[in-house]
Amino acid sequence: MEITKKQATTVGLVALVLSALLTSISQVFYAKQVQEVPTFLFTGISFFITAIYFSFFARKHKRANLWKGNINYVVKLNVASVLAFMGFYFALKYVESAIVSALEMGIGPLFVLVLAVFAKESIPKVQWVIATGTFLACTILILAVVSGKSAVQMDITFPVILALIASVGCGVGAVLCTIYSKKLSEAGWTTSMILANRYYGIILLSFFATFDIFFKYFSGNISWIIAVTVMGSCFQCICCR
């Protein structure tokens, strides 16, 4: 039975809601756990498992012609993924998950419009209003936390400042990930192929940053890392298929 455009849109919206819910749950859980382990131990193991998982589904789609002319997008997607995910998990170590998410969501829509301006695309005023309003609302939330006028108290230290910058980078990286993933999709790449090839940079940098302490923390943390990976990475990606 052929799926109508309305049905496809409904399925997509449900998948996005599920993805957002799972992301929020994994953020809160990880923010608690990461205080006890090196930041990039999780990213290395988690995204290595995720890459293997989707490589299994992508193996039947491997065709040489799909790589021709698209390697640059794969490289850019890996760089954007490093910015989005490693920036995100680094920020969670020093800043509350609510602030990290707020900065990510606030900067994303605005950055999309900035890119559209550079591309000389026509942008409706309502999009500017929505994007600017979202960013301002997120900024107010962050200022309330920083000034101590909320239930969450946070001291401003150098690591916290770096974490806030990383949160902004996370939003920018997320937008770029969407752009380069779309380019590959338009070139004939399946979702599984894209997801199987977007984490090389994260895996290499994560293992390079933790190779000397990897086995010290591995046995005591592998169970919860796998749990978060399945809930926060693999299941979200299944929703996107």
PDB file of C-alpha atoms in Angstrom:
ATOM      1  CA  MET A   1       0.000   0.000   0.000  1.00  0.00           C
ATOM      2  CA  GLU A   2       1.417   3.371  -1.016  1.00  0.00           C
ATOM      3  CA  ILE A   3       1.872   5.891   1.785  1.00  0.00           C
ATOM      4  CA  THR A   4       0.326   9.315   1.173  1.00  0.00           C
ATOM      5  CA  LYS A   5       2.193  12.561   1.822  1.00  0.00           C
ATOM      6  CA  LYS A   6      -0.051  13.281   4.841  1.00  0.00           C
ATOM      7  CA  GLN A   7       0.651   9.854   6.354  1.00  0.00           C
ATOM      8  CA  ALA A   8       4.381  10.254   5.787  1.00  0.00           C
ATOM      9  CA  THR A   9       4.276  13.670   7.497  1.00  0.00           C
ATOM     10  CA  THR A  10       2.403  12.211  10.467  1.00  0.00           C
ATOM     11  CA  VAL A  11       4.898   9.373  10.823  1.00  0.00           C
ATOM     12  CA  GLY A  12       7.755  11.886  10.613  1.00  0.00           C
ATOM     13  CA  LEU A  13       6.242  14.101  13.326  1.00  0.00           C
ATOM     14  CA  VAL A  14       5.663  11.129  15.639  1.00  0.00           C
ATOM     15  CA  ALA A  15       9.275  10.031  15.071  1.00  0.00           C
ATOM     16  CA  LEU A  16      10.541  13.530  15.911  1.00  0.00           C
ATOM     17  CA  VAL A  17       8.512  13.628  19.130  1.00  0.00           C
ATOM     18  CA  LEU A  18       9.846  10.204  20.149  1.00  0.00           C
ATOM     19  CA  SER A  19      13.358  11.297  19.266  1.00  0.00           C
ATOM     20  CA  ALA A  20      13.029  14.489  21.342  1.00  0.00           C
ATOM     21  CA  LEU A  21      11.635  12.509  24.291  1.00  0.00           C
ATOM     22  CA  LEU A  22      14.421   9.933  24.181  1.00  0.00           C
ATOM     23  CA  THR A  23      17.034  12.631  23.758  1.00  0.00           C
ATOM     24  CA  SER A  24      15.766  14.466  26.845  1.00  0.00           C
ATOM     25  CA  ILE A  25      15.783  11.286  28.926  1.00  0.00           C
ATOM     26  CA  SER A  26      19.288  10.329  27.819  1.00  0.00           C
ATOM     27  CA  GLN A  27      20.550  13.891  28.441  1.00  0.00           C
ATOM     28  CA  VAL A  28      19.384  13.900  32.055  1.00  0.00           C
ATOM     29  CA  PHE A  29      20.732  10.406  32.696  1.00  0.00           C
ATOM     30  CA  TYR A  30      24.051  11.079  30.992  1.00  0.00           C
ATOM     31  CA  ALA A  31      24.505  14.458  32.691  1.00  0.00           C
ATOM     32  CA  LYS A  32      24.387  12.607  36.010  1.00  0.00           C
ATOM     33  CA  GLN A  33      26.682   9.759  34.962  1.00  0.00           C
ATOM     34  CA  VAL A  34      29.292  11.829  33.121  1.00  0.00           C
ATOM     35  CA  GLN A  35      30.402  13.560  36.299  1.00  0.00           C
ATOM     36  CA  GLU A  36      32.161  10.322  37.252  1.00  0.00           C
ATOM     37  CA  VAL A  37      33.878   9.468  33.943  1.00  0.00           C
ATOM     38  CA  PRO A  38      36.006  11.224  31.283  1.00  0.00           C
ATOM     39  CA  THR A  39      33.792  13.176  28.885  1.00  0.00           C
ATOM     40  CA  PHE A  40      34.744  11.404  25.686  1.00  0.00           C
ATOM     41  CA  LEU A  41      34.752   7.842  27.016  1.00  0.00           C
ATOM     42  CA  PHE A  42      31.028   7.725  26.331  1.00  0.00           C
ATOM     43  CA  THR A  43      31.215   9.238  22.839  1.00  0.00           C
ATOM     44  CA  GLY A  44      33.916   6.837  21.696  1.00  0.00           C
ATOM     45  CA  ILE A  45      32.143   3.669  22.807  1.00  0.00           C
ATOM     46  CA  SER A  46      28.605   4.826  22.051  1.00  0.00           C
ATOM     47  CA  PHE A  47      29.190   6.032  18.512  1.00  0.00           C
ATOM     48  CA  PHE A  48      31.424   3.070  17.718  1.00  0.00           C
ATOM     49  CA  ILE A  49      28.503   0.773  18.586  1.00  0.00           C
ATOM     50  CA  THR A  50      26.107   2.972  16.609  1.00  0.00           C
ATOM     51  CA  ALA A  51      28.363   2.973  13.524  1.00  0.00           C
ATOM     52  CA  ILE A  52      28.640  -0.834  13.583  1.00  0.00           C
ATOM     53  CA  TYR A  53      24.885  -1.145  14.042  1.00  0.00           C
ATOM     54  CA  PHE A  54      24.074   0.886  10.944  1.00  0.00           C
ATOM     55  CA  SER A  55      26.907  -0.606   8.915  1.00  0.00           C
ATOM     56  CA  PHE A  56      24.989  -3.890   9.179  1.00  0.00           C
ATOM     57  CA  PHE A  57      21.949  -2.319   7.501  1.00  0.00           C
ATOM     58  CA  ALA A  58      23.989  -0.304   5.009  1.00  0.00           C
ATOM     59  CA  ARG A  59      26.119  -3.200   3.716  1.00  0.00           C
ATOM     60  CA  LYS A  60      23.692  -4.079   0.889  1.00  0.00           C
ATOM     61  CA  HIS A  61      23.649  -0.469  -0.372  1.00  0.00           C
ATOM     62  CA  LYS A  62      27.402  -0.125  -0.905  1.00  0.00           C
ATOM     63  CA  ARG A  63      27.912   1.033  -4.473  1.00  0.00           C
ATOM     64  CA  ALA A  64      31.028   2.785  -5.748  1.00  0.00           C
ATOM     65  CA  ASN A  65      29.040   5.324  -7.779  1.00  0.00           C
ATOM     66  CA  LEU A  66      27.409   6.692  -4.615  1.00  0.00           C
ATOM     67  CA  TRP A  67      30.822   7.752  -3.286  1.00  0.00           C
ATOM     68  CA  LYS A  68      31.891   9.598  -6.446  1.00  0.00           C
ATOM     69  CA  GLY A  69      31.530  13.333  -5.906  1.00  0.00           C
ATOM     70  CA  ASN A  70      30.184  12.872  -2.372  1.00  0.00           C
ATOM     71  CA  ILE A  71      33.327  12.223  -0.325  1.00  0.00           C
ATOM     72  CA  ASN A  72      33.577  15.942   0.489  1.00  0.00           C
ATOM     73  CA  TYR A  73      30.068  15.844   1.989  1.00  0.00           C
ATOM     74  CA  VAL A  74      31.005  12.798   4.074  1.00  0.00           C
ATOM     75  CA  VAL A  75      34.074  14.639   5.415  1.00  0.00           C
ATOM     76  CA  LYS A  76      32.034  17.777   6.153  1.00  0.00           C
ATOM     77  CA  LEU A  77      29.342  15.671   7.825  1.00  0.00           C
ATOM     78  CA  ASN A  78      31.966  14.057  10.068  1.00  0.00           C
ATOM     79  CA  VAL A  79      33.369  17.461  11.043  1.00  0.00           C
ATOM     80  CA  ALA A  80      29.862  18.771  11.748  1.00  0.00           C
ATOM     81  CA  SER A  81      29.081  15.647  13.803  1.00  0.00           C
ATOM     82  CA  VAL A  82      32.203  16.204  15.913  1.00  0.00           C
ATOM     83  CA  LEU A  83      31.083  19.782  16.544  1.00  0.00           C
ATOM     84  CA  ALA A  84      27.517  18.770  17.375  1.00  0.00           C
ATOM     85  CA  PHE A  85      27.982  15.657  19.496  1.00  0.00           C
ATOM     86  CA  MET A  86      31.368  16.144  21.155  1.00  0.00           C
ATOM     87  CA  GLY A  87      30.474  19.760  21.893  1.00  0.00           C
ATOM     88  CA  PHE A  88      27.171  18.586  23.352  1.00  0.00           C
ATOM     89  CA  TYR A  89      28.607  15.921  25.644  1.00  0.00           C
ATOM     90  CA  PHE A  90      31.472  18.146  26.740  1.00  0.00           C
ATOM     91  CA  ALA A  91      28.964  20.851  27.685  1.00  0.00           C
ATOM     92  CA  LEU A  92      26.877  18.384  29.719  1.00  0.00           C
ATOM     93  CA  LYS A  93      29.844  17.707  31.983  1.00  0.00           C
ATOM     94  CA  TYR A  94      29.911  21.299  33.260  1.00  0.00           C
ATOM     95  CA  VAL A  95      26.475  22.773  32.524  1.00  0.00           C
ATOM     96  CA  GLU A  96      22.932  21.663  33.309  1.00  0.00           C
ATOM     97  CA  SER A  97      21.255  19.747  30.476  1.00  0.00           C
ATOM     98  CA  ALA A  98      18.420  22.304  30.324  1.00  0.00           C
ATOM     99  CA  ILE A  99      20.883  25.087  29.496  1.00  0.00           C
ATOM    100  CA  VAL A 100      22.736  23.010  26.910  1.00  0.00           C
ATOM    101  CA  SER A 101      19.473  22.095  25.189  1.00  0.00           C
ATOM    102  CA  ALA A 102      18.244  25.691  25.325  1.00  0.00           C
ATOM    103  CA  LEU A 103      21.380  27.035  23.665  1.00  0.00           C
ATOM    104  CA  GLU A 104      21.326  24.288  21.053  1.00  0.00           C
ATOM    105  CA  MET A 105      17.666  24.877  20.178  1.00  0.00           C
ATOM    106  CA  GLY A 106      17.986  28.644  20.304  1.00  0.00           C
ATOM    107  CA  ILE A 107      20.995  28.982  18.013  1.00  0.00           C
ATOM    108  CA  GLY A 108      19.875  26.377  15.468  1.00  0.00           C
ATOM    109  CA  PRO A 109      16.926  28.174  13.777  1.00  0.00           C
ATOM    110  CA  LEU A 110      18.795  31.489  13.787  1.00  0.00           C
ATOM    111  CA  PHE A 111      21.885  29.939  12.196  1.00  0.00           C
ATOM    112  CA  VAL A 112      19.717  28.405   9.463  1.00  0.00           C
ATOM    113  CA  LEU A 113      18.432  31.871   8.564  1.00  0.00           C
ATOM    114  CA  VAL A 114      21.964  33.319   8.584  1.00  0.00           C
ATOM    115  CA  LEU A 115      23.038  30.641   6.101  1.00  0.00           C
ATOM    116  CA  ALA A 116      19.996  31.455   3.970  1.00  0.00           C
ATOM    117  CA  VAL A 117      21.020  35.126   3.937  1.00  0.00           C
ATOM    118  CA  PHE A 118      24.510  34.231   2.683  1.00  0.00           C
ATOM    119  CA  ALA A 119      22.897  32.011   0.046  1.00  0.00           C
ATOM    120  CA  LYS A 120      20.765  35.021  -0.995  1.00  0.00           C
ATOM    121  CA  GLU A 121      17.514  33.151  -0.397  1.00  0.00           C
ATOM    122  CA  SER A 122      14.214  34.876   0.278  1.00  0.00           C
ATOM    123  CA  ILE A 123      13.155  34.502   3.916  1.00  0.00           C
ATOM    124  CA  PRO A 124       9.615  35.293   5.161  1.00  0.00           C
ATOM    125  CA  LYS A 125       9.514  37.776   8.048  1.00  0.00           C
ATOM    126  CA  VAL A 126       7.576  35.299  10.176  1.00  0.00           C
ATOM    127  CA  GLN A 127      10.571  32.935  10.142  1.00  0.00           C
ATOM    128  CA  TRP A 128      12.814  35.713  11.419  1.00  0.00           C
ATOM    129  CA  VAL A 129      10.319  36.499  14.183  1.00  0.00           C
ATOM    130  CA  ILE A 130      10.043  32.840  15.251  1.00  0.00           C
ATOM    131  CA  ALA A 131      13.787  32.190  15.144  1.00  0.00           C
ATOM    132  CA  THR A 132      14.665  35.413  16.971  1.00  0.00           C
ATOM    133  CA  GLY A 133      11.930  34.832  19.555  1.00  0.00           C
ATOM    134  CA  THR A 134      13.167  31.300  20.209  1.00  0.00           C
ATOM    135  CA  PHE A 135      16.734  32.512  20.639  1.00  0.00           C
ATOM    136  CA  LEU A 136      15.712  35.337  22.995  1.00  0.00           C
ATOM    137  CA  ALA A 137      13.585  32.990  25.108  1.00  0.00           C
ATOM    138  CA  CYS A 138      16.498  30.571  25.452  1.00  0.00           C
ATOM    139  CA  THR A 139      18.836  33.455  26.285  1.00  0.00           C
ATOM    140  CA  ILE A 140      16.508  34.664  29.057  1.00  0.00           C
ATOM    141  CA  LEU A 141      16.477  31.153  30.519  1.00  0.00           C
ATOM    142  CA  ILE A 142      20.272  31.015  30.516  1.00  0.00           C
ATOM    143  CA  LEU A 143      20.616  34.500  32.050  1.00  0.00           C
ATOM    144  CA  ALA A 144      18.177  33.534  34.797  1.00  0.00           C
ATOM    145  CA  VAL A 145      20.285  30.499  35.663  1.00  0.00           C
ATOM    146  CA  VAL A 146      23.606  32.361  35.470  1.00  0.00           C
ATOM    147  CA  SER A 147      22.332  35.218  37.651  1.00  0.00           C
ATOM    148  CA  GLY A 148      21.056  32.784  40.294  1.00  0.00           C
ATOM    149  CA  LYS A 149      17.390  33.714  39.798  1.00  0.00           C
ATOM    150  CA  SER A 150      16.301  30.168  39.069  1.00  0.00           C
ATOM    151  CA  ALA A 151      16.188  26.851  40.913  1.00  0.00           C
ATOM    152  CA  VAL A 152      19.439  25.834  39.184  1.00  0.00           C
ATOM    153  CA  GLN A 153      22.546  27.443  40.647  1.00  0.00           C
ATOM    154  CA  MET A 154      25.735  27.647  38.563  1.00  0.00           C
ATOM    155  CA  ASP A 155      29.089  29.280  39.233  1.00  0.00           C
ATOM    156  CA  ILE A 156      30.762  30.905  36.237  1.00  0.00           C
ATOM    157  CA  THR A 157      34.190  29.304  35.842  1.00  0.00           C
ATOM    158  CA  PHE A 158      36.462  28.865  32.838  1.00  0.00           C
ATOM    159  CA  PRO A 159      35.235  25.283  32.123  1.00  0.00           C
ATOM    160  CA  VAL A 160      31.636  26.539  32.317  1.00  0.00           C
ATOM    161  CA  ILE A 161      32.402  29.301  29.806  1.00  0.00           C
ATOM    162  CA  LEU A 162      33.954  26.726  27.466  1.00  0.00           C
ATOM    163  CA  ALA A 163      30.889  24.523  27.960  1.00  0.00           C
ATOM    164  CA  LEU A 164      28.550  27.374  26.990  1.00  0.00           C
ATOM    165  CA  ILE A 165      30.618  28.007  23.852  1.00  0.00           C
ATOM    166  CA  ALA A 166      30.483  24.269  23.125  1.00  0.00           C
ATOM    167  CA  SER A 167      26.683  24.402  23.471  1.00  0.00           C
ATOM    168  CA  VAL A 168      26.516  27.084  20.792  1.00  0.00           C
ATOM    169  CA  GLY A 169      28.839  25.028  18.615  1.00  0.00           C
ATOM    170  CA  CYS A 170      26.534  22.082  19.161  1.00  0.00           C
ATOM    171  CA  GLY A 171      23.601  24.014  17.678  1.00  0.00           C
ATOM    172  CA  VAL A 172      25.670  25.119  14.692  1.00  0.00           C
ATOM    173  CA  GLY A 173      26.955  21.574  14.167  1.00  0.00           C
ATOM    174  CA  ALA A 174      23.425  20.167  14.305  1.00  0.00           C
ATOM    175  CA  VAL A 175      22.310  22.500  11.509  1.00  0.00           C
ATOM    176  CA  LEU A 176      25.335  21.602   9.371  1.00  0.00           C
ATOM    177  CA  CYS A 177      24.682  17.888   9.991  1.00  0.00           C
ATOM    178  CA  THR A 178      21.174  18.329   8.614  1.00  0.00           C
ATOM    179  CA  ILE A 179      22.444  20.170   5.549  1.00  0.00           C
ATOM    180  CA  TYR A 180      25.142  17.635   4.638  1.00  0.00           C
ATOM    181  CA  SER A 181      22.899  14.653   5.419  1.00  0.00           C
ATOM    182  CA  LYS A 182      20.331  16.098   3.025  1.00  0.00           C
ATOM    183  CA  LYS A 183      22.997  16.479   0.329  1.00  0.00           C
ATOM    184  CA  LEU A 184      23.923  12.804   0.670  1.00  0.00           C
ATOM    185  CA  SER A 185      20.255  11.776   0.716  1.00  0.00           C
ATOM    186  CA  GLU A 186      19.674  13.674  -2.523  1.00  0.00           C
ATOM    187  CA  ALA A 187      22.670  11.822  -3.991  1.00  0.00           C
ATOM    188  CA  GLY A 188      20.964   8.477  -3.340  1.00  0.00           C
ATOM    189  CA  TRP A 189      22.381   7.572   0.066  1.00  0.00           C
ATOM    190  CA  THR A 190      20.038   5.718   2.414  1.00  0.00           C
ATOM    191  CA  THR A 191      19.622   6.784   6.045  1.00  0.00           C
ATOM    192  CA  SER A 192      21.573   3.731   7.196  1.00  0.00           C
ATOM    193  CA  MET A 193      24.477   4.587   4.869  1.00  0.00           C
ATOM    194  CA  ILE A 194      24.624   8.149   6.166  1.00  0.00           C
ATOM    195  CA  LEU A 195      24.486   7.092   9.814  1.00  0.00           C
ATOM    196  CA  ALA A 196      27.107   4.393   9.285  1.00  0.00           C
ATOM    197  CA  ASN A 197      29.608   6.893   7.847  1.00  0.00           C
ATOM    198  CA  ARG A 198      29.105  10.067   9.873  1.00  0.00           C
ATOM    199  CA  TYR A 199      30.844   9.114  13.125  1.00  0.00           C
ATOM    200  CA  TYR A 200      34.435   8.380  12.053  1.00  0.00           C
ATOM    201  CA  GLY A 201      35.720  11.702  13.389  1.00  0.00           C
ATOM    202  CA  ILE A 202      33.953  11.315  16.741  1.00  0.00           C
ATOM    203  CA  ILE A 203      35.235   7.765  17.238  1.00  0.00           C
ATOM    204  CA  LEU A 204      38.850   8.584  16.357  1.00  0.00           C
ATOM    205  CA  LEU A 205      39.040  11.766  18.433  1.00  0.00           C
ATOM    206  CA  SER A 206      37.269  10.159  21.394  1.00  0.00           C
ATOM    207  CA  PHE A 207      39.551   7.129  21.526  1.00  0.00           C
ATOM    208  CA  PHE A 208      42.606   9.338  21.004  1.00  0.00           C
ATOM    209  CA  ALA A 209      41.538  11.479  23.983  1.00  0.00           C
ATOM    210  CA  THR A 210      40.916   8.493  26.281  1.00  0.00           C
ATOM    211  CA  PHE A 211      43.283   5.738  25.093  1.00  0.00           C
ATOM    212  CA  ASP A 212      45.461   5.968  28.219  1.00  0.00           C
ATOM    213  CA  ILE A 213      42.543   5.627  30.659  1.00  0.00           C
ATOM    214  CA  PHE A 214      40.118   3.606  28.519  1.00  0.00           C
ATOM    215  CA  PHE A 215      40.433   0.253  30.276  1.00  0.00           C
ATOM    216  CA  LYS A 216      40.441   1.877  33.713  1.00  0.00           C
ATOM    217  CA  TYR A 217      36.855   3.070  33.244  1.00  0.00           C
ATOM    218  CA  PHE A 218      35.577   0.557  30.679  1.00  0.00           C
ATOM    219  CA  SER A 219      34.426  -2.343  32.854  1.00  0.00           C
ATOM    220  CA  GLY A 220      32.621  -0.208  35.421  1.00  0.00           C
ATOM    221  CA  ASN A 221      30.741   1.925  32.898  1.00  0.00           C
ATOM    222  CA  ILE A 222      30.093  -0.191  29.808  1.00  0.00           C
ATOM    223  CA  SER A 223      26.597  -1.298  30.930  1.00  0.00           C
ATOM    224  CA  TRP A 224      25.113   2.188  31.285  1.00  0.00           C
ATOM    225  CA  ILE A 225      26.908   3.406  28.165  1.00  0.00           C
ATOM    226  CA  ILE A 226      25.281   0.628  26.126  1.00  0.00           C
ATOM    227  CA  ALA A 227      21.906   1.436  27.721  1.00  0.00           C
ATOM    228  CA  VAL A 228      22.164   5.143  26.821  1.00  0.00           C
ATOM    229  CA  THR A 229      23.413   4.256  23.337  1.00  0.00           C
ATOM    230  CA  VAL A 230      20.442   2.014  22.607  1.00  0.00           C
ATOM    231  CA  MET A 231      17.950   4.504  24.045  1.00  0.00           C
ATOM    232  CA  GLY A 232      19.485   7.771  22.917  1.00  0.00           C
ATOM    233  CA  SER A 233      21.277   6.895  19.672  1.00  0.00           C
ATOM    234  CA  CYS A 234      20.145   3.704  17.973  1.00  0.00           C
ATOM    235  CA  PHE A 235      16.435   4.049  18.746  1.00  0.00           C
ATOM    236  CA  GLN A 236      16.382   7.669  17.636  1.00  0.00           C
ATOM    237  CA  CYS A 237      18.060   6.685  14.388  1.00  0.00           C
ATOM    238  CA  ILE A 238      15.494   3.906  13.854  1.00  0.00           C
ATOM    239  CA  CYS A 239      12.780   6.570  14.098  1.00  0.00           C
ATOM    240  CA  CYS A 240      14.515   8.501  11.316  1.00  0.00           C
ATOM    241  CA  ARG A 241      14.581   5.603   8.892  1.00  0.00           C
TER     242      ARG A 241
END
